[in-house]
XYZ file of C-alpha atoms in Angstrom:
560
model
C 195.083 -38.079 100.529
C 190.962 -37.991 100.648
C 189.250 -38.713 97.717
C 184.751 -38.388 97.136
C 183.587 -40.225 94.400
C 180.276 -39.298 93.457
C 177.927 -42.398 92.336
C 178.637 -46.084 92.217
C 178.165 -48.689 90.012
C 180.392 -49.609 87.175
C 182.829 -46.923 87.178
C 182.738 -45.294 90.522
C 182.757 -48.811 92.333
C 185.995 -49.618 90.376
C 187.739 -46.453 91.029
C 186.890 -46.766 94.668
C 188.439 -50.607 95.123
C 190.980 -49.673 93.118
C 192.202 -46.491 94.838
C 192.353 -48.753 98.133
C 194.417 -51.603 96.472
C 196.812 -48.869 95.343
C 196.935 -46.775 98.769
C 195.951 -48.562 101.929
C 196.049 -45.328 104.025
C 193.567 -43.071 101.771
C 190.422 -41.766 102.539
C 188.067 -43.129 100.532
C 184.092 -41.779 100.764
C 181.694 -42.781 98.036
C 178.730 -40.700 97.722
C 175.803 -42.559 96.204
C 172.174 -40.677 96.141
C 170.415 -43.864 95.915
C 170.128 -46.927 97.645
C 172.296 -49.474 95.763
C 176.083 -48.137 95.481
C 177.128 -51.347 93.025
C 174.480 -53.879 91.481
C 174.539 -55.891 88.114
C 172.197 -53.169 86.170
C 172.992 -55.192 82.720
C 170.996 -58.158 84.894
C 168.098 -56.028 85.433
C 166.008 -57.167 82.592
C 165.815 -60.889 83.769
C 165.015 -60.515 87.233
C 161.681 -59.212 85.357
C 161.257 -61.956 83.136
C 162.210 -64.647 85.836
C 165.461 -65.663 84.273
C 166.827 -64.572 87.720
C 164.724 -65.116 90.653
C 166.540 -63.701 93.877
C 166.922 -60.090 93.795
C 169.842 -59.755 96.207
C 171.709 -61.733 93.393
C 171.676 -58.372 91.410
C 173.440 -56.449 94.562
C 176.843 -56.924 93.846
C 178.164 -54.570 96.815
C 176.853 -52.878 99.784
C 177.790 -50.365 102.362
C 179.111 -53.035 104.664
C 180.798 -55.436 102.437
C 182.708 -52.187 100.596
C 183.754 -51.504 104.445
C 184.585 -54.513 105.387
C 186.859 -55.598 102.402
C 188.170 -52.038 101.674
C 187.288 -49.977 104.203
C 185.421 -47.531 102.256
C 183.045 -45.265 104.102
C 179.961 -45.630 101.446
C 177.305 -43.487 101.911
C 174.089 -44.412 100.276
C 170.876 -42.024 99.951
C 173.427 -39.245 100.077
C 173.070 -36.783 97.198
C 175.824 -34.120 96.060
C 174.221 -30.885 95.573
C 176.792 -28.873 94.733
C 180.663 -28.798 94.002
C 183.093 -25.595 94.860
C 186.416 -26.323 92.763
C 187.931 -23.734 94.701
C 187.296 -24.617 97.962
C 187.322 -28.234 96.662
C 183.995 -29.054 99.139
C 181.071 -30.815 97.837
C 177.794 -30.178 99.656
C 175.523 -33.057 100.359
C 172.094 -34.109 100.939
C 171.754 -37.306 103.431
C 167.950 -38.274 102.157
C 167.710 -40.194 105.288
C 168.305 -37.562 108.064
C 167.063 -34.663 105.358
C 170.280 -33.065 106.534
C 172.434 -31.056 104.481
C 176.570 -30.849 105.082
C 179.314 -29.863 103.507
C 182.339 -32.587 103.010
C 186.281 -31.714 101.665
C 188.085 -33.446 98.755
C 191.650 -33.619 97.891
C 190.632 -35.389 94.635
C 186.943 -35.872 93.419
C 185.868 -38.601 91.092
C 182.469 -37.726 89.057
C 180.784 -41.194 88.168
C 176.898 -39.856 87.762
C 175.998 -42.347 84.933
C 173.382 -41.388 82.480
C 169.500 -41.274 82.843
C 166.728 -43.133 80.523
C 165.511 -40.375 77.941
C 161.685 -39.591 78.664
C 161.098 -38.372 75.315
C 158.187 -35.028 75.275
C 155.491 -37.373 74.671
C 152.115 -36.585 76.108
C 151.011 -38.882 78.633
C 154.420 -40.494 79.808
C 153.992 -39.798 83.201
C 151.287 -42.297 83.349
C 151.626 -45.104 86.420
C 151.656 -47.889 83.313
C 154.517 -46.289 81.716
C 157.688 -47.096 82.887
C 161.661 -46.353 82.188
C 164.817 -48.908 83.374
C 167.733 -47.493 85.035
C 168.230 -49.184 88.627
C 166.714 -51.493 90.640
C 164.046 -49.622 92.026
C 162.882 -49.053 88.531
C 163.382 -53.321 88.226
C 160.859 -53.616 91.535
C 158.226 -50.917 90.173
C 158.073 -52.930 86.938
C 158.041 -56.442 88.733
C 155.673 -55.242 91.213
C 153.009 -53.857 88.510
C 153.307 -57.203 87.080
C 152.588 -59.148 90.041
C 150.047 -56.756 91.092
C 147.948 -56.213 87.824
C 148.838 -58.949 85.842
C 148.849 -57.115 82.520
C 148.190 -59.279 79.339
C 149.961 -57.042 76.925
C 152.740 -54.595 76.551
C 154.353 -51.907 73.988
C 158.339 -51.213 74.002
C 159.439 -47.921 72.742
C 162.962 -48.143 71.439
C 164.591 -51.082 69.755
C 167.975 -50.979 71.105
C 169.743 -53.276 73.716
C 167.315 -52.742 76.634
C 164.399 -52.428 74.783
C 165.253 -55.687 72.824
C 166.376 -57.039 76.380
C 163.088 -56.143 78.038
C 160.975 -57.386 75.051
C 162.451 -60.735 75.432
C 161.295 -60.622 79.229
C 158.110 -59.195 79.111
C 157.452 -62.002 76.373
C 158.890 -64.385 79.211
C 157.030 -63.381 81.691
C 153.680 -64.482 79.527
C 153.024 -60.928 77.727
C 152.468 -60.202 74.737
C 154.777 -57.742 73.401
C 155.120 -55.177 70.522
C 158.536 -53.205 69.609
C 158.049 -49.799 68.394
C 161.428 -48.520 66.605
C 161.681 -44.977 65.111
C 164.733 -46.080 63.033
C 164.253 -48.852 59.896
C 165.914 -51.787 62.268
C 166.716 -53.130 65.421
C 170.099 -52.672 67.455
C 171.614 -49.581 66.066
C 175.510 -50.809 65.619
C 173.996 -53.419 63.340
C 173.497 -52.452 59.495
C 170.218 -53.505 57.896
C 171.438 -55.978 56.077
C 172.341 -58.034 59.752
C 169.606 -56.919 61.258
C 167.203 -58.487 58.650
C 167.944 -61.967 60.277
C 166.613 -60.385 64.270
C 164.145 -58.793 63.075
C 162.673 -62.424 61.347
C 163.997 -64.320 64.406
C 161.755 -61.662 66.713
C 158.838 -62.141 64.874
C 159.095 -65.501 64.645
C 159.024 -65.746 68.781
C 155.718 -63.786 68.546
C 157.148 -60.553 69.022
C 155.440 -57.690 67.070
C 157.575 -55.257 65.056
C 156.732 -51.748 64.067
C 159.600 -49.915 62.579
C 160.316 -46.816 60.865
C 157.758 -45.271 63.436
C 157.451 -43.686 66.545
C 155.420 -42.725 69.549
C 153.211 -39.409 69.405
C 151.033 -39.780 72.850
C 150.016 -42.146 75.198
C 146.738 -42.193 77.089
C 144.905 -44.249 79.759
C 141.752 -45.264 78.957
C 140.290 -47.621 81.373
C 142.337 -50.718 82.153
C 144.239 -50.309 79.356
C 146.724 -47.635 77.578
C 145.946 -46.243 74.100
C 149.550 -45.496 72.457
C 149.060 -43.185 68.848
C 151.867 -43.869 67.097
C 153.126 -41.514 64.405
C 151.336 -43.686 62.076
C 148.435 -45.904 63.262
C 148.150 -47.150 66.721
C 148.483 -49.663 69.600
C 146.490 -50.784 72.753
C 148.986 -52.141 75.787
C 148.088 -53.022 79.253
C 151.659 -51.340 79.986
C 154.807 -49.467 78.384
C 158.239 -49.467 78.745
C 160.303 -46.766 77.259
C 163.739 -47.257 76.388
C 164.578 -44.455 73.695
C 168.112 -44.218 74.716
C 170.068 -42.530 77.295
C 171.640 -38.989 78.082
C 174.708 -37.785 80.171
C 173.533 -36.725 83.837
C 175.703 -34.132 84.088
C 174.107 -30.786 85.308
C 176.438 -31.293 88.448
C 179.274 -31.041 86.759
C 178.210 -28.322 84.323
C 176.898 -26.033 87.654
C 180.627 -25.834 89.110
C 182.099 -25.049 85.403
C 183.473 -28.517 84.444
C 183.601 -28.619 80.214
C 181.188 -30.785 78.849
C 179.980 -31.339 75.054
C 176.912 -30.497 72.879
C 175.247 -33.757 74.178
C 175.965 -32.660 77.771
C 179.178 -35.243 78.476
C 181.820 -34.553 80.514
C 185.100 -33.432 78.542
C 187.940 -35.489 79.726
C 191.924 -36.435 78.938
C 192.785 -39.898 78.381
C 193.606 -39.841 81.981
C 189.967 -39.326 82.438
C 191.086 -35.947 84.052
C 188.451 -32.911 83.578
C 189.439 -29.052 82.884
C 189.662 -28.194 86.301
C 192.387 -29.918 88.439
C 192.084 -33.000 90.888
C 188.536 -33.335 89.179
C 187.862 -36.908 87.350
C 184.830 -38.177 85.789
C 184.444 -41.580 84.262
C 181.876 -43.947 83.129
C 178.251 -43.285 80.833
C 178.602 -39.136 81.752
C 182.004 -38.694 79.936
C 182.764 -38.539 76.410
C 184.835 -41.239 74.833
C 186.992 -41.376 71.771
C 185.720 -43.675 69.091
C 189.007 -46.348 68.789
C 188.391 -46.573 64.850
C 187.294 -43.082 64.081
C 189.146 -41.415 66.824
C 186.869 -38.839 67.000
C 184.708 -37.627 70.267
C 181.540 -40.067 70.859
C 178.997 -41.424 73.490
C 179.318 -44.887 74.063
C 177.811 -45.802 77.605
C 178.933 -49.636 77.961
C 180.016 -51.022 81.570
C 183.005 -52.565 80.315
C 184.433 -49.269 79.399
C 183.232 -47.662 82.554
C 185.136 -50.146 84.711
C 188.205 -49.700 82.710
C 187.811 -45.671 83.141
C 187.470 -45.866 87.160
C 190.593 -47.802 87.213
C 192.625 -45.571 85.562
C 191.003 -42.400 87.105
C 192.193 -44.428 90.262
C 195.609 -44.687 88.876
C 196.414 -41.155 87.781
C 195.450 -40.095 91.244
C 197.975 -42.508 92.785
C 200.511 -41.449 90.517
C 200.254 -44.009 87.896
C 200.475 -42.931 84.187
C 197.320 -44.957 82.944
C 195.552 -43.677 79.731
C 192.146 -44.711 78.320
C 192.775 -45.198 74.697
C 188.917 -45.076 73.253
C 185.991 -46.794 73.331
C 185.361 -49.798 70.183
C 181.973 -50.439 71.480
C 182.371 -54.617 71.564
C 178.900 -55.532 73.040
C 176.677 -58.588 72.853
C 172.804 -59.444 73.013
C 170.694 -62.530 73.833
C 167.641 -62.380 72.230
C 165.784 -65.869 73.280
C 168.386 -68.446 71.801
C 169.792 -66.149 69.362
C 172.926 -64.038 70.064
C 173.873 -60.701 68.207
C 177.228 -59.228 68.913
C 179.113 -56.224 67.306
C 182.705 -54.620 67.549
C 184.219 -51.349 65.724
C 181.908 -49.360 63.563
C 179.132 -50.296 61.118
C 178.474 -49.035 57.401
C 176.755 -46.115 58.599
C 179.605 -44.517 60.746
C 181.984 -45.401 57.791
C 180.659 -43.446 55.709
C 179.484 -40.271 57.823
C 183.679 -40.477 58.498
C 184.552 -40.610 54.888
C 186.384 -44.015 55.253
C 187.047 -45.653 52.353
C 186.269 -49.206 53.417
C 185.680 -52.687 51.980
C 183.400 -55.527 53.562
C 182.556 -59.309 53.099
C 180.424 -61.700 54.701
C 180.525 -65.007 55.468
C 177.885 -67.729 56.841
C 179.328 -70.336 58.452
C 178.649 -73.112 61.169
C 179.356 -72.958 64.935
C 181.358 -76.200 65.040
C 181.870 -79.063 62.752
C 178.742 -80.126 60.769
C 179.237 -83.692 61.620
C 179.309 -82.874 65.228
C 175.336 -82.942 66.523
C 174.013 -79.505 67.180
C 176.106 -77.256 65.017
C 174.017 -73.834 63.787
C 175.129 -71.262 61.209
C 176.286 -67.955 62.023
C 176.100 -64.721 59.701
C 179.392 -62.802 60.078
C 179.901 -59.354 58.162
C 183.471 -57.771 58.490
C 184.358 -54.382 57.356
C 188.238 -52.965 56.550
C 190.053 -49.918 55.485
C 190.408 -50.476 51.754
C 194.147 -49.058 51.868
C 195.789 -50.196 55.264
C 193.423 -53.345 55.006
C 193.002 -53.070 59.351
C 189.874 -54.245 60.608
C 187.241 -51.259 61.026
C 184.408 -53.508 62.299
C 182.329 -56.799 62.320
C 178.897 -57.876 63.530
C 177.557 -61.324 63.970
C 174.594 -62.495 64.137
C 174.107 -66.342 65.296
C 173.259 -68.700 67.723
C 175.970 -70.882 69.642
C 179.514 -69.541 69.622
C 179.171 -65.959 68.753
C 180.493 -64.806 71.426
C 183.603 -66.350 71.219
C 184.123 -65.316 67.459
C 183.386 -61.505 68.274
C 185.496 -61.455 71.476
C 188.673 -62.382 68.919
C 187.503 -60.110 66.134
C 187.516 -57.301 68.978
C 190.670 -58.285 70.137
C 191.980 -58.304 66.771
C 190.768 -54.733 66.082
C 192.295 -53.440 69.674
C 196.073 -54.594 68.019
C 195.524 -53.267 65.025
C 195.125 -56.610 63.034
C 194.456 -56.532 59.236
C 191.298 -58.731 57.583
C 194.546 -61.041 56.356
C 195.681 -61.275 59.788
C 192.447 -63.418 60.779
C 193.818 -66.137 58.038
C 196.647 -66.173 60.271
C 194.996 -66.847 63.709
C 195.635 -70.582 65.413
C 192.549 -70.983 67.534
C 191.425 -74.062 69.500
C 189.679 -76.596 67.709
C 187.780 -79.577 68.280
C 184.476 -80.892 66.836
C 182.451 -79.538 69.602
C 183.885 -76.038 69.959
C 184.455 -74.794 66.197
C 186.070 -76.521 62.979
C 189.772 -76.624 61.692
C 189.109 -73.680 59.721
C 187.361 -71.213 62.005
C 184.534 -68.669 61.016
C 187.157 -66.145 61.992
C 189.702 -67.785 59.604
C 187.090 -68.166 57.040
C 186.873 -64.573 57.098
C 190.110 -63.892 56.743
C 190.638 -66.270 53.708
C 187.792 -64.312 52.173
C 189.058 -61.086 52.702
C 192.639 -62.258 51.833
C 190.964 -63.348 48.652
C 189.680 -60.074 48.006
C 192.255 -57.790 48.817
C 194.783 -59.933 46.674
C 192.328 -59.720 43.704
C 191.249 -63.447 43.645
C 187.998 -62.422 44.184
C 185.855 -60.038 42.800
C 182.554 -59.323 44.996
C 178.692 -57.888 43.884
C 176.198 -57.031 47.107
C 172.693 -57.709 47.585
C 172.674 -53.679 46.793
C 173.778 -54.143 43.813
C 171.346 -57.138 42.465
C 168.440 -55.043 41.280
C 170.477 -52.478 39.084
C 172.423 -55.639 37.016
C 171.738 -55.371 33.761
C 168.834 -57.671 32.323
C 169.669 -56.621 28.453
C 172.237 -59.733 27.988
C 175.190 -57.468 28.458
C 176.206 -59.598 31.414
C 175.608 -63.009 32.101
C 173.933 -63.827 35.247
C 174.374 -67.352 36.756
C 172.943 -69.024 39.764
C 175.016 -72.146 40.792
C 172.520 -73.867 43.490
C 171.250 -76.912 43.131
C 167.820 -77.613 41.539
C 165.832 -78.019 44.551
C 167.382 -74.810 46.185
C 166.334 -72.876 42.926
C 162.747 -74.215 43.407
C 162.529 -72.935 47.072
C 163.169 -69.317 45.523
C 165.341 -67.306 42.932
C 166.695 -63.882 41.865
C 164.859 -63.053 38.566
C 167.207 -63.131 35.263
C 169.687 -65.735 36.843
C 170.289 -68.717 34.435
C 170.551 -71.892 36.257
C 174.327 -74.137 36.494
C 174.772 -76.375 39.429
C 178.517 -75.986 40.057
C 179.231 -79.422 40.190
C 178.445 -79.507 36.427
C 179.649 -76.058 35.419
C 182.649 -77.129 33.599
C 180.448 -79.339 31.359
C 178.367 -76.181 30.580
C 180.533 -73.397 29.892
C 179.329 -73.272 26.343
C 176.299 -71.775 27.672
C 178.242 -69.021 29.178
C 179.220 -66.230 26.363
C 182.875 -65.157 26.467
C 183.646 -61.554 26.690
C 180.606 -60.578 29.287
C 181.107 -60.172 32.746
C 179.510 -63.259 35.026
C 177.854 -62.501 38.316
C 177.191 -65.436 40.285
C 175.597 -66.745 43.590
C 174.751 -69.973 45.490
C 173.268 -69.903 48.542
C 176.190 -68.644 50.960
C 179.045 -67.581 48.992
C 181.190 -70.629 48.850
C 179.999 -72.325 46.289
C 179.742 -69.414 44.147
C 182.907 -68.648 45.093
C 184.353 -72.173 43.693
C 182.395 -71.417 40.145
C 184.535 -67.920 40.253
C 187.479 -69.695 40.131
C 186.511 -72.313 37.449
C 185.491 -69.351 35.207
C 188.506 -67.122 36.081
C 190.189 -70.011 35.156
C 188.616 -70.241 31.542
C 189.218 -66.802 30.899
C 185.990 -65.338 32.435
C 185.390 -61.785 34.337
C 183.586 -62.888 37.328
C 181.869 -61.736 40.313
C 180.762 -63.334 43.524
C 177.489 -62.086 45.208
C 178.803 -61.646 48.839
C 176.645 -63.388 51.570
C 175.204 -65.486 48.454
C 170.984 -65.785 48.510
C 170.406 -66.551 52.131
C 171.417 -62.784 52.804
C 169.877 -61.429 49.765
C 166.580 -63.226 50.322
C 166.701 -62.204 54.200
C 167.481 -58.490 52.900
C 164.504 -58.391 50.424
C 162.081 -60.307 52.697
C 162.290 -57.630 55.423
C 161.945 -54.896 52.828
C 159.300 -56.076 51.026
C 157.380 -57.621 53.804
C 154.008 -56.165 55.070
C 154.399 -54.534 58.153
C 154.000 -57.294 61.274
C 150.766 -56.605 62.849
C 150.277 -57.741 66.328
C 146.933 -58.666 67.844
C 147.033 -55.137 69.723
C 147.400 -53.232 66.560
C 144.456 -51.327 65.707
């Protein structure tokens, strides 16, 4: 058996290694048009920022190491120009010798990846404008930083790569502004969870321009003039990070089915519509694990799994890819942002009848030094109670909790099942009631009717005409720092002594700082015959969202 793999990195390299482990005698050829067959593309921003100092650490495998360990023929700087499915051959250009040759195959795996989108903006061909996809891109940016000592940068796009680049350029000493067309950073987050991210990013000195796009870029002397839909910026360099598109012209030209986005359509076995041709990685259409609808979710973890599955099927194993749930984590200075599953926007778009809740809880026991709070949000199906998605913003311990939630979703857990999990506990690592358990407790209370919720987006529409009671149960010190208009104040610890101040027969809407004390207040009130609703996420979440909705647009020193 002879297998040709077009493209290396996550999908192609993992497929090649798996093939060899399954078949010692197979002939395996990897065609990679670039200089590197396997590199740490997720680590590229950290080399630019100086966190990774040795460029050799970015290279995971070389042609020589693949040959020595796996007996795989890796041909870098060899670009596949054409596929002939009938003749089962590929036409290849060797960019080192400039020769073109034909190679036959029994099976073919396509792993061409995705390329950065370059929007039709005037001036983006400037030598001061960069994208980041591979090691040569990285070295080009690093050389510009070292050779020109720029003082400022604009990053266009607030997704994972855009935010990571902003952080690392800031760490490299530049003044940085992110321009994002949407109303918040990190698209998998909902706006309410992104609000904390915005405040933290700005506190670290990064400019943030939301709901705005770039219209044109022009070199003026030694800097760039960046024209926005509203306003303008000046900078010494610009990073384009507005997303990626599947690089599938080669596949399309030979008759392989692609969808409207251009992603290669594959079966669960990673097979295309053409016999003996498979496709993996960022170039393929995946099925969203939650909605079961076609989607485009370019992530390294799924690409590695798909490469393994394609190799399995080539070798006769019935291995299937069951969908991508979008589990991801992001470092922003000291902050960690993690998501899995779907957010509210996706749930609404798919007509899913969902419920949600929030907690704000410590990373480990409060009495052990160094504990920090994390904001956690969960969505679940209102009928089946199955978890649909989760988002966490915090510092220490965020990745650990999100991995638990991602695993729970993969195995079909309900929100109430989280209360049953037995997780590791010691004061330096967690609490006896882990944040994941607490999320389950809250969800269980909602599902069983012990807790009625209202949300930050309901607050402004609550009547202030006396038909309902609005109650703040925080301490007087907390109230002095900020309050919601129209809410009367009775601390939770003195609530029983002041029940005569709360009219009977009217719904009571209660809030505290995080939602915990107000839940206790609701249980007290419910026990005395009141109909009580608790503000999910509490004052802390409400204030964070309202601050981001009302604060004047952040203006950096480069803004005009």
